[in-house]
Coordinates of C-alpha atoms in Angstrom, one line a residue:
X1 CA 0.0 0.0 0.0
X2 CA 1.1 3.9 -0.6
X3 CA 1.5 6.4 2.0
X4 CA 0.0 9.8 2.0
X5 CA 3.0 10.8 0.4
X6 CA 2.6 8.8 -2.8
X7 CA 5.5 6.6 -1.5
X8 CA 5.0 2.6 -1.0
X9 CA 5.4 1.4 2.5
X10 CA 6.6 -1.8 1.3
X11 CA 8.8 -1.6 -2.3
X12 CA 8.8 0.6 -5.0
X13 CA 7.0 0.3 -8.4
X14 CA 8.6 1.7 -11.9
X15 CA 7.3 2.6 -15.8
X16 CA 10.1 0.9 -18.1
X17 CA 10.3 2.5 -21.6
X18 CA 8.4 -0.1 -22.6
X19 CA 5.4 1.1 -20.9
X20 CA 5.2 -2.1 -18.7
X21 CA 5.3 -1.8 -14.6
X22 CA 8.0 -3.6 -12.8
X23 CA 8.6 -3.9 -8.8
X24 CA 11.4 -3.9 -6.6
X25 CA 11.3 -4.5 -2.9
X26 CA 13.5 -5.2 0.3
X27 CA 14.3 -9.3 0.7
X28 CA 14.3 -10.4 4.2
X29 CA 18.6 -10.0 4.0
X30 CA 18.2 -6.2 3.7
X31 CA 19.7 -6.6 -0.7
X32 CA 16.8 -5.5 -3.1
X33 CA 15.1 -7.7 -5.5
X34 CA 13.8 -6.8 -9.0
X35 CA 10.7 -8.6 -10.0
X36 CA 11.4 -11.2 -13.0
X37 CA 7.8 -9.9 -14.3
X38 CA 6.6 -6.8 -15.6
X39 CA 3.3 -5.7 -15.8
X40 CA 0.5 -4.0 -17.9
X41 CA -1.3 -1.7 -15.2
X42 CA 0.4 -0.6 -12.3
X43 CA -2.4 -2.2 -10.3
X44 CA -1.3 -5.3 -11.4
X45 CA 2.5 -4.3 -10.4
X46 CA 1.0 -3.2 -6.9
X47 CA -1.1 -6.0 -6.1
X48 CA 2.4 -8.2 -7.3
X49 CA 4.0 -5.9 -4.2
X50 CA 1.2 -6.8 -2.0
X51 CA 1.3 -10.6 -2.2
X52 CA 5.4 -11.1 -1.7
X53 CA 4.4 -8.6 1.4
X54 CA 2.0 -11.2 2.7
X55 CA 4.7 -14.4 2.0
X56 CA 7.2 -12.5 3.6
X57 CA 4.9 -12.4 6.7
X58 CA 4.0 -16.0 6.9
X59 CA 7.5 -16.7 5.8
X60 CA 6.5 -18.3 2.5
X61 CA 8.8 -16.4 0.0
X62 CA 10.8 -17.5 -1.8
X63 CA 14.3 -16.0 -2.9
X64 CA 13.7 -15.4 -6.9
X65 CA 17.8 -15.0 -6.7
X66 CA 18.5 -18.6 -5.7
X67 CA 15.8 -20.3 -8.3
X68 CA 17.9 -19.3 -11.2
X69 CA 20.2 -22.6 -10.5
X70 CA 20.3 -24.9 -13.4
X71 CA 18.6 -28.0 -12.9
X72 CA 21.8 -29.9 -13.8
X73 CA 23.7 -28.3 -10.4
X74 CA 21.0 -28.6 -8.7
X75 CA 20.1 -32.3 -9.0
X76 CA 24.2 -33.6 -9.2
X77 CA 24.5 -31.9 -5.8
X78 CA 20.9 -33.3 -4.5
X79 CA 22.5 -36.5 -5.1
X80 CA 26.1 -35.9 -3.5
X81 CA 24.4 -35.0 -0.6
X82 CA 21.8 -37.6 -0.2
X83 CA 23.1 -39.2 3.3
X84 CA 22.9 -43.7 3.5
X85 CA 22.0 -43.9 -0.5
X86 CA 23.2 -47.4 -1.7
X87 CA 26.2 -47.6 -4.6
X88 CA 24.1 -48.9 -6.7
X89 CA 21.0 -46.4 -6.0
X90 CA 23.6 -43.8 -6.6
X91 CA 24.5 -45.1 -10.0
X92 CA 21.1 -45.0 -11.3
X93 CA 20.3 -41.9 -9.9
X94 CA 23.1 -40.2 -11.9
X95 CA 22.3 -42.5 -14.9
X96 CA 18.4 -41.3 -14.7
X97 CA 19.9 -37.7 -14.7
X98 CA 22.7 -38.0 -17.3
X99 CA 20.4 -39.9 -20.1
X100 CA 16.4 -38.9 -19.4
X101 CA 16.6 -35.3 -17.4
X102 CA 19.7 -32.8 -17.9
X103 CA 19.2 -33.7 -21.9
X104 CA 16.0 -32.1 -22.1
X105 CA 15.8 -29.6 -18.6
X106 CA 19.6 -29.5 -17.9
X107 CA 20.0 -26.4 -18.6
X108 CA 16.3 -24.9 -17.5
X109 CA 16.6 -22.7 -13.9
X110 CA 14.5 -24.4 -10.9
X111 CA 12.6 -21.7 -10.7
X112 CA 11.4 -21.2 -14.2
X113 CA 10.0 -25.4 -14.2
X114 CA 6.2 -25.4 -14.4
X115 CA 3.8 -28.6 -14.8
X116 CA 3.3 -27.8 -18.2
X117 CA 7.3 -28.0 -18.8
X118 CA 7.6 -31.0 -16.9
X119 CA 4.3 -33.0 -18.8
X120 CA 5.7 -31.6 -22.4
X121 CA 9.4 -33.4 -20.9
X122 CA 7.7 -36.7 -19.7
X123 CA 5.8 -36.5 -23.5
X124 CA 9.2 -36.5 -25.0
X125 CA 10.9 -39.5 -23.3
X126 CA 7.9 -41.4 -23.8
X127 CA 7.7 -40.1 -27.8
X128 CA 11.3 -40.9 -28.1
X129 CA 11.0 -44.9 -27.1
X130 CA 12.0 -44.7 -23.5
X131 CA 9.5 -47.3 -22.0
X132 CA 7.2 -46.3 -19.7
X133 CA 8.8 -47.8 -16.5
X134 CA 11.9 -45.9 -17.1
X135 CA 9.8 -42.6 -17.4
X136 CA 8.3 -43.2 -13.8
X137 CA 12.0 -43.4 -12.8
X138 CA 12.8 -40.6 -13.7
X139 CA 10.1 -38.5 -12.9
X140 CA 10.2 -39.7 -9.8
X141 CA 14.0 -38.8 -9.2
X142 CA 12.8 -34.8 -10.8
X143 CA 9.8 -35.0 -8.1
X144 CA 12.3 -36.0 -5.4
X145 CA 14.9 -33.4 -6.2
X146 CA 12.3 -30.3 -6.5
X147 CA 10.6 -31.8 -3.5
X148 CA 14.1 -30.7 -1.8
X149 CA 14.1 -27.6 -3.3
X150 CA 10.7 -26.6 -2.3
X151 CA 10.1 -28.1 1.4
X152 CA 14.4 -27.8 2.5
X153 CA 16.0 -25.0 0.5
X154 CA 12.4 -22.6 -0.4
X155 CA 13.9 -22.1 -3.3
X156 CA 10.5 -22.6 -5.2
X157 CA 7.5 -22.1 -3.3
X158 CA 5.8 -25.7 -4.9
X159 CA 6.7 -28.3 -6.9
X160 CA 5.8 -28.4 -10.1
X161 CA 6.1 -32.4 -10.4
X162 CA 2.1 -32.4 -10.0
X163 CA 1.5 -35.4 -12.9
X164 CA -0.7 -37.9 -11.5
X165 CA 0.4 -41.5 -12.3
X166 CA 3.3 -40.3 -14.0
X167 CA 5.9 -41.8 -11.2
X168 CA 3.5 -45.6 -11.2
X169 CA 5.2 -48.2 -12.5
X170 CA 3.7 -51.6 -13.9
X171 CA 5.9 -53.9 -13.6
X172 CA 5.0 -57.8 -15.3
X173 CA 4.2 -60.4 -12.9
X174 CA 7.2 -62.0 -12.0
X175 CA 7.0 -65.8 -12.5
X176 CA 6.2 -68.2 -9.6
X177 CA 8.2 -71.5 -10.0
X178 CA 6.9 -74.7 -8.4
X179 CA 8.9 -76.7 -6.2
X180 CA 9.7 -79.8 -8.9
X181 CA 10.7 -76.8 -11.2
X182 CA 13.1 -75.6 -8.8
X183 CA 14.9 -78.7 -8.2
X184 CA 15.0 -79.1 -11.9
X185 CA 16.2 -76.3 -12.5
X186 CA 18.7 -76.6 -9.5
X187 CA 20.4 -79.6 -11.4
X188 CA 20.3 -78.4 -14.9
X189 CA 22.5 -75.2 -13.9
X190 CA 25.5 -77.1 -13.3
X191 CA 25.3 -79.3 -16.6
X192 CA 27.8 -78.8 -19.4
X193 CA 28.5 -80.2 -22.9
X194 CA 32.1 -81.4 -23.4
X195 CA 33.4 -80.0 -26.4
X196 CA 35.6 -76.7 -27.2
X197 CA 35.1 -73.9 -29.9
X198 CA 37.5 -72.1 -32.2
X199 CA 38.1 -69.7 -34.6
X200 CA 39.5 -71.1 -38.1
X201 CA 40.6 -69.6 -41.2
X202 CA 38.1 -67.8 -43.3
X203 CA 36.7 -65.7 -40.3
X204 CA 34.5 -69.3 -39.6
X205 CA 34.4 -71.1 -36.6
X206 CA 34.7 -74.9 -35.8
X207 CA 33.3 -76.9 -33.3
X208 CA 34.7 -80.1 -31.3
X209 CA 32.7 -82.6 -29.1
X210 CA 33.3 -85.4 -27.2
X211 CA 30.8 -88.2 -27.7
X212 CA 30.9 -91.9 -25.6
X213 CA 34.4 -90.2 -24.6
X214 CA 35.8 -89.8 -28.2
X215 CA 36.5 -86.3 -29.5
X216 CA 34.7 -85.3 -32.4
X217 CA 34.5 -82.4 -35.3
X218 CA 31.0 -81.3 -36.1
X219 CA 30.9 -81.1 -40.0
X220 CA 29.5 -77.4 -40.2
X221 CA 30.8 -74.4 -39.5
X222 CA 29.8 -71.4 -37.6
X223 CA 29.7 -67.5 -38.8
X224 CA 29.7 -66.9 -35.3
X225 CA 31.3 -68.3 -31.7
X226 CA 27.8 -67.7 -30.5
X227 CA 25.9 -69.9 -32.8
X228 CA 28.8 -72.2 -32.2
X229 CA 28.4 -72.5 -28.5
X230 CA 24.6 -72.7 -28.8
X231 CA 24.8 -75.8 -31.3
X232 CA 27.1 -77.4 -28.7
X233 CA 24.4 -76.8 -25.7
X234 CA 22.1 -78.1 -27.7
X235 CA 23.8 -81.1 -28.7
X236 CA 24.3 -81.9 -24.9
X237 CA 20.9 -81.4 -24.3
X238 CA 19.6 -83.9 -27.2
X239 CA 22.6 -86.8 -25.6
X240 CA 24.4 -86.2 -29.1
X241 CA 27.9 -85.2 -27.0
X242 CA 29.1 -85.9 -23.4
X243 CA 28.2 -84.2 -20.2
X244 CA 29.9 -83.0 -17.0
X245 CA 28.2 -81.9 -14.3
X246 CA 29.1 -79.4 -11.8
X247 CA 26.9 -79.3 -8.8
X248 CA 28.5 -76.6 -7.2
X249 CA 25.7 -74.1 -8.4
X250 CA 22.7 -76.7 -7.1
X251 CA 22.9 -75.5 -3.5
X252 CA 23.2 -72.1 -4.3
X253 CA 20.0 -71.9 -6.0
X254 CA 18.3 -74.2 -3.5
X255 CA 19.3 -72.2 -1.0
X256 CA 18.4 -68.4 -2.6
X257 CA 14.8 -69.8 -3.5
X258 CA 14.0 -71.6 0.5
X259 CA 15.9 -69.2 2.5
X260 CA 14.3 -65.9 -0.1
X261 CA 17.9 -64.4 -0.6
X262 CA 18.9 -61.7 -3.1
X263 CA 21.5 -62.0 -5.1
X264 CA 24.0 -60.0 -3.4
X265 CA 23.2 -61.8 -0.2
X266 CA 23.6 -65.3 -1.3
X267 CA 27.0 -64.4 -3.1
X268 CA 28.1 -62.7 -0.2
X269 CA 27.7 -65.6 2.6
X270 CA 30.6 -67.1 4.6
X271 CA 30.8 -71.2 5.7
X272 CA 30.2 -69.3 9.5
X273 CA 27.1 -67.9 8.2
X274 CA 25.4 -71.0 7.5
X275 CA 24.3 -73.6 10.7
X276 CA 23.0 -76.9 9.3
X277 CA 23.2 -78.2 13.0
X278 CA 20.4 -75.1 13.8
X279 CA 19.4 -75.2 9.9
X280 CA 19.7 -71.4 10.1
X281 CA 21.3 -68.7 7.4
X282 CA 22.5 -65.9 8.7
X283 CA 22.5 -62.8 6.7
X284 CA 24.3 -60.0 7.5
X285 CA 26.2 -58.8 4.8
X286 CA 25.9 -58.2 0.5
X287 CA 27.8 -57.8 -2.2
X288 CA 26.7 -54.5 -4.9
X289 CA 27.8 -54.2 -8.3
X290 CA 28.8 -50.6 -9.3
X291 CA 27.8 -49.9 -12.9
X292 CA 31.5 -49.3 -13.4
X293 CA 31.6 -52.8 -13.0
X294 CA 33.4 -52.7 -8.7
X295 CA 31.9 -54.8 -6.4
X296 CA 31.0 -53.2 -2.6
X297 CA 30.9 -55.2 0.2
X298 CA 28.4 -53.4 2.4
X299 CA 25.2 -54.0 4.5
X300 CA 22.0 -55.8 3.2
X301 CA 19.5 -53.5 1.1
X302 CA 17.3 -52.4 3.8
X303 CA 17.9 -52.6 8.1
X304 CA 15.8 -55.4 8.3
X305 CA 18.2 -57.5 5.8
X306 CA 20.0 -57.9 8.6
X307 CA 18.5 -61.5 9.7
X308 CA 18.6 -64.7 10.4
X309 CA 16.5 -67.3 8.3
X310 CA 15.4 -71.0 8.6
X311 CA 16.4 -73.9 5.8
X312 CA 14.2 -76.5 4.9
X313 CA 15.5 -79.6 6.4
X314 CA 15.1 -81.2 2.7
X315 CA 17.8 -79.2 1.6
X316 CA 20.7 -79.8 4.1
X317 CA 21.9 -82.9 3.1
X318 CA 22.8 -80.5 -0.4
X319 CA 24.1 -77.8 1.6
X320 CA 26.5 -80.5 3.5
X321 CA 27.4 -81.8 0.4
X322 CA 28.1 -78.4 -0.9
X323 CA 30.3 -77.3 1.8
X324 CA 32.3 -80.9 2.1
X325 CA 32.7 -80.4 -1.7
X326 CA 33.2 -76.5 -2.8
X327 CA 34.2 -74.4 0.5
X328 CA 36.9 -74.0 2.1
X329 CA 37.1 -74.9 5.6
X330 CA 38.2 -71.2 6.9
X331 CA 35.1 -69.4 8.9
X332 CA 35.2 -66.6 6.5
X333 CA 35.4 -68.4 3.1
X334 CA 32.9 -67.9 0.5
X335 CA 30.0 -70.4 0.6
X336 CA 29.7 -69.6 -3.4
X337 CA 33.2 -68.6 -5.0
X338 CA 33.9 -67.2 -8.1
X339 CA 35.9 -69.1 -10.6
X340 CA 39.3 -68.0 -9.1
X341 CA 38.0 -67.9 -5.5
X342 CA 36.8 -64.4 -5.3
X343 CA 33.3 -62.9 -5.2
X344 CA 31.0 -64.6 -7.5
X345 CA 29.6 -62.1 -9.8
X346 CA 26.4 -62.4 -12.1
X347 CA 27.9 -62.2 -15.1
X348 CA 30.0 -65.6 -14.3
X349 CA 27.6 -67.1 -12.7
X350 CA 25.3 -66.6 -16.2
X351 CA 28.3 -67.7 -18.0
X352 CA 29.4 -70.9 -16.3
X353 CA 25.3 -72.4 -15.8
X354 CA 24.5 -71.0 -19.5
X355 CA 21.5 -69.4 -17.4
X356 CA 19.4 -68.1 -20.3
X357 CA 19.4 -71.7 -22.3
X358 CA 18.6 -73.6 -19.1
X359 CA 15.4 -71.1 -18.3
X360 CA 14.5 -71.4 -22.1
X361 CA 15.0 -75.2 -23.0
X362 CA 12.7 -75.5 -19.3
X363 CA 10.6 -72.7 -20.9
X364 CA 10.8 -70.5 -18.6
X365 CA 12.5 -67.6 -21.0
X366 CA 13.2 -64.5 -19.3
X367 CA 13.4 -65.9 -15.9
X368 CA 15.9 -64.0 -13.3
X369 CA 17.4 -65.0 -10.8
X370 CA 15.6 -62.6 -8.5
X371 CA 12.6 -65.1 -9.6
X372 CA 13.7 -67.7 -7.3
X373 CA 13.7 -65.0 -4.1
X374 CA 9.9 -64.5 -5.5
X375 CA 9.1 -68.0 -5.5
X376 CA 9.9 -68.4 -2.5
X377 CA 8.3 -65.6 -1.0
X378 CA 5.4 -67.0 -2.1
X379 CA 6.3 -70.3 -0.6
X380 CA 6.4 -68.6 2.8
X381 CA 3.3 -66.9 2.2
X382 CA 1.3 -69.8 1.7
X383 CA 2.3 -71.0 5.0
X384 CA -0.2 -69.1 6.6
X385 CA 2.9 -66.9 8.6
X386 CA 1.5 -63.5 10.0
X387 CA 2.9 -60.2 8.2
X388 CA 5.6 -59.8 10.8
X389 CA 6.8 -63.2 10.7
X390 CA 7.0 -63.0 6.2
X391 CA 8.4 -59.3 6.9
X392 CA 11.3 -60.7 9.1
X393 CA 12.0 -63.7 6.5
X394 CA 12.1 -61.5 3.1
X395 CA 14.4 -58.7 5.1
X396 CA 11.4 -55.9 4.6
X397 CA 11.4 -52.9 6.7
X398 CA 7.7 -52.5 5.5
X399 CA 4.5 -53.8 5.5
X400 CA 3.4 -53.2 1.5
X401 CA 6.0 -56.1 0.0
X402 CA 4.8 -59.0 2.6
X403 CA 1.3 -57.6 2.5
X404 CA 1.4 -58.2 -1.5
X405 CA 2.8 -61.5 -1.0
X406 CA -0.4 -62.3 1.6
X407 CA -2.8 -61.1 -0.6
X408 CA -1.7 -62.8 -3.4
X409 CA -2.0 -66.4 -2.0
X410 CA -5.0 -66.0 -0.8
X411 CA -6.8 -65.8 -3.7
X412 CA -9.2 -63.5 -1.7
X413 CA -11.7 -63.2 -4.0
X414 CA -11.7 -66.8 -5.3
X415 CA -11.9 -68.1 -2.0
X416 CA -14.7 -66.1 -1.5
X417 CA -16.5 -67.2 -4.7
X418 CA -15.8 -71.0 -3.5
X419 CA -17.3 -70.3 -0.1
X420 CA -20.3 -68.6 -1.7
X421 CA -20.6 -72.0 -4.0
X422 CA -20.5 -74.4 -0.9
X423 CA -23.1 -72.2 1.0
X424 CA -25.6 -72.5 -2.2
X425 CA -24.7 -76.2 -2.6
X426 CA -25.7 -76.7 1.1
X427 CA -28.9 -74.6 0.7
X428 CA -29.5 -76.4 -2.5
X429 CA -29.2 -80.1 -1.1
X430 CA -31.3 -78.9 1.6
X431 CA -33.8 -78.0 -0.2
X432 CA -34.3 -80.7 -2.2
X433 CA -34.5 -82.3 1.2
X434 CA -37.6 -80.6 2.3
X435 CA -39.2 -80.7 -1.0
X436 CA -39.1 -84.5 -0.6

């Protein structure tokens, strides 16, 4: 408002050469500030004056100085100084920003990022193929970030992340496996063809097998090692060459399904972890692979990975074999090795059981091994164990995961269905009862 005077109490208003009103007005700090927007009528400038009056008295403003930050700065130091983030969270957080969000709003300010800009960005990544899991990925980083920047720093006063549904992801239901399946897939992992390939002249490649113990040349050749090494998995398959068989891997995917283990878990447990006298697995730490390819020794994925987990009974006599067999007798010696005694990582592990052909020739294509935590998740849900009991076996700190698993074995609404069918067969017979 003016004074009698004609002077503002609070800022000061100006006519630019343009003819347009601007503002300027005292921050909080004691510095001016020049209003990024002009204005029409100098009503519209005064009432401008009047609201960053008002936020300034319920200490809503926001500094118009600080919001010209580029995204880009912004977000890499939003990630920097994220406190307890895993490795490999950290990884796809700066992946997410390098490749879906700096291209496109990289170099926009924080303060100049509306809802329209951020629907017109998600419109692009979808337009340009990225799928739309990946999309919810990254908007969800974006909502994250400016979530920081409006509710920590003020520098915006909301944020403009306000897409609903945009951050949900689908994901495909992952596959169940039934117990014969498992143990199928338990002993086909460790199953290998005898036979070698190599490269010959002519940019071809030659395979030899061994059949009834006799080294053989197949009479083709291959454009490629690949379709060389699949015709020799395939011939082992059909009993056309010789097969070893290393069980070493057996145990470990018995164990990762029964005992619902993650990956970095199960490749990260010692001989003194595991108690077949108490048929108990004790987690307590994981391995994490860095996209640049390190591996990190650290702490399970959430504080409740921390645990200690019953085995089947059925399966000790494997693990016992296991450990007489392929660990060393140290406390501290990996349960399940690499190839030169190191950590086992998924890439060798993929190699040495031929993972994808065993999932397919089973057809189970596209299986993980993350699957086999799943199945038996759903194992231990079927049990009938209360949501505390499932929380403490899959490592969860929440309820959502185990409550999933619950619901999903119940077959809620199929169960009611059935019950519904036995109380109208009952009523039925009955009735036909009295009619006699």
């Amino acid at each position: 408002m003016a004074n009698k005077d004609n002077h503002r109490r609070f800022g000061n208003i100006r006519k630019r050469e343009s003819g347009r009103y601007q503002i300027r007005y005292p921050a909080p700090d004691g510095r001016m500030r020049t209003g990024t927007e002009t204005y029409e009528r100098k009503s519209d400038a005064e009432r401008a004056l009047s609201l960053i009056e008002a936020q300034m008295i319920r200490g809503e403003w926001t500094d118009p100085e600080r919001g010209k930050v580029k995204l880009k700065d912004y977000a890499e130091t939003w990630i920097d100084q994220r406190p307890g983030l895993r490795p490999r969270t950290v990884d796809l957080y700066r992946w997410l920003l390098k490749k879906h969000i700096t291209p496109y709003l990289g170099n926009v300010q924080v303060a100049k990022l509306s809802t329209s800009t951020i629907r017109q960005w998600r419109a692009d990544l979808l337009g340009n193929g990225v799928s739309v899991g990946m999309a919810a990925k990254a908007y969800r980083l974006l909502r994250a970030v400016l979530m920081t920047a409006t509710e920590d720093d003020g520098i915006i006063a909301k944020n403009p992340c306000r897409i609903r549904g945009a951050g949900d992801e689908h994901a495909e239901e992952r596959p169940v496996l039934s117990v014969a399946q498992i143990f199928v897939l338990a002993d086909r992992v460790g199953r290998r063809p005898v036979g070698n390939v190599r490269k010959v002249k002519d940019r071809v490649y030659r395979l030899r097998f061994q059949r009834h113990g006799e080294m053989r040349t197949h009479p083709e050749v291959f454009l490629t090692r690949v379709e060389a090494e699949r015709a020799l998995w395939k011939m082992g398959r059909d009993g056309r060459a010789d097969v070893t068989h290393d069980r070493r891997f057996r145990a470990m995917v018995l164990l990762a399904t029964f005992a619902s283990l993650r990956w970095g878990e199960v490749s990260a447990l010692r001989r003194m972890d595991v108690d077949l006298d108490a048929r108990t697995v004790r987690v307590r730490m994981a391995y994490v692979e860095r996209s640049s390819g390190g591996l990190v020794l650290g702490p399970p994925k959430s504080k409740a990975g921390r645990r200690t987990v019953g085995i089947p009974q059925s399966i000790v006599p494997i693990l016992r074999e296991h450990m007489d067999t392929y660990v060393q007798h140290e406390p501290g010696s990996l349960m399940f090795p690499g190839a030169k005694g190191g950590p086992l990582r998924r890439s060798g592990f993929n190699s040495r059981t031929r993972w994808v052909d065993v999932v397919a020739e089973m057809g189970l294509c596209g299986l993980h091994f993350h699957d086999l935590r799943h199945t038996g998740n759903m194992l231990a849900a079927e049990s009938g164990a209360g949501l505390k009991d499932l929380m403490a076996r899959m490592g969860h700190d929440n309820v959502r995961a185990a409550m999933i698993y619950q619901h999903a074995v119940r077959g809620a609404d199929k169960t009611i269905t059935d019950a519904i069918d036995k109380q109208l067969e009952a009523h039925e017979d009955g009735g036909a009862a009295g009619a006699r």
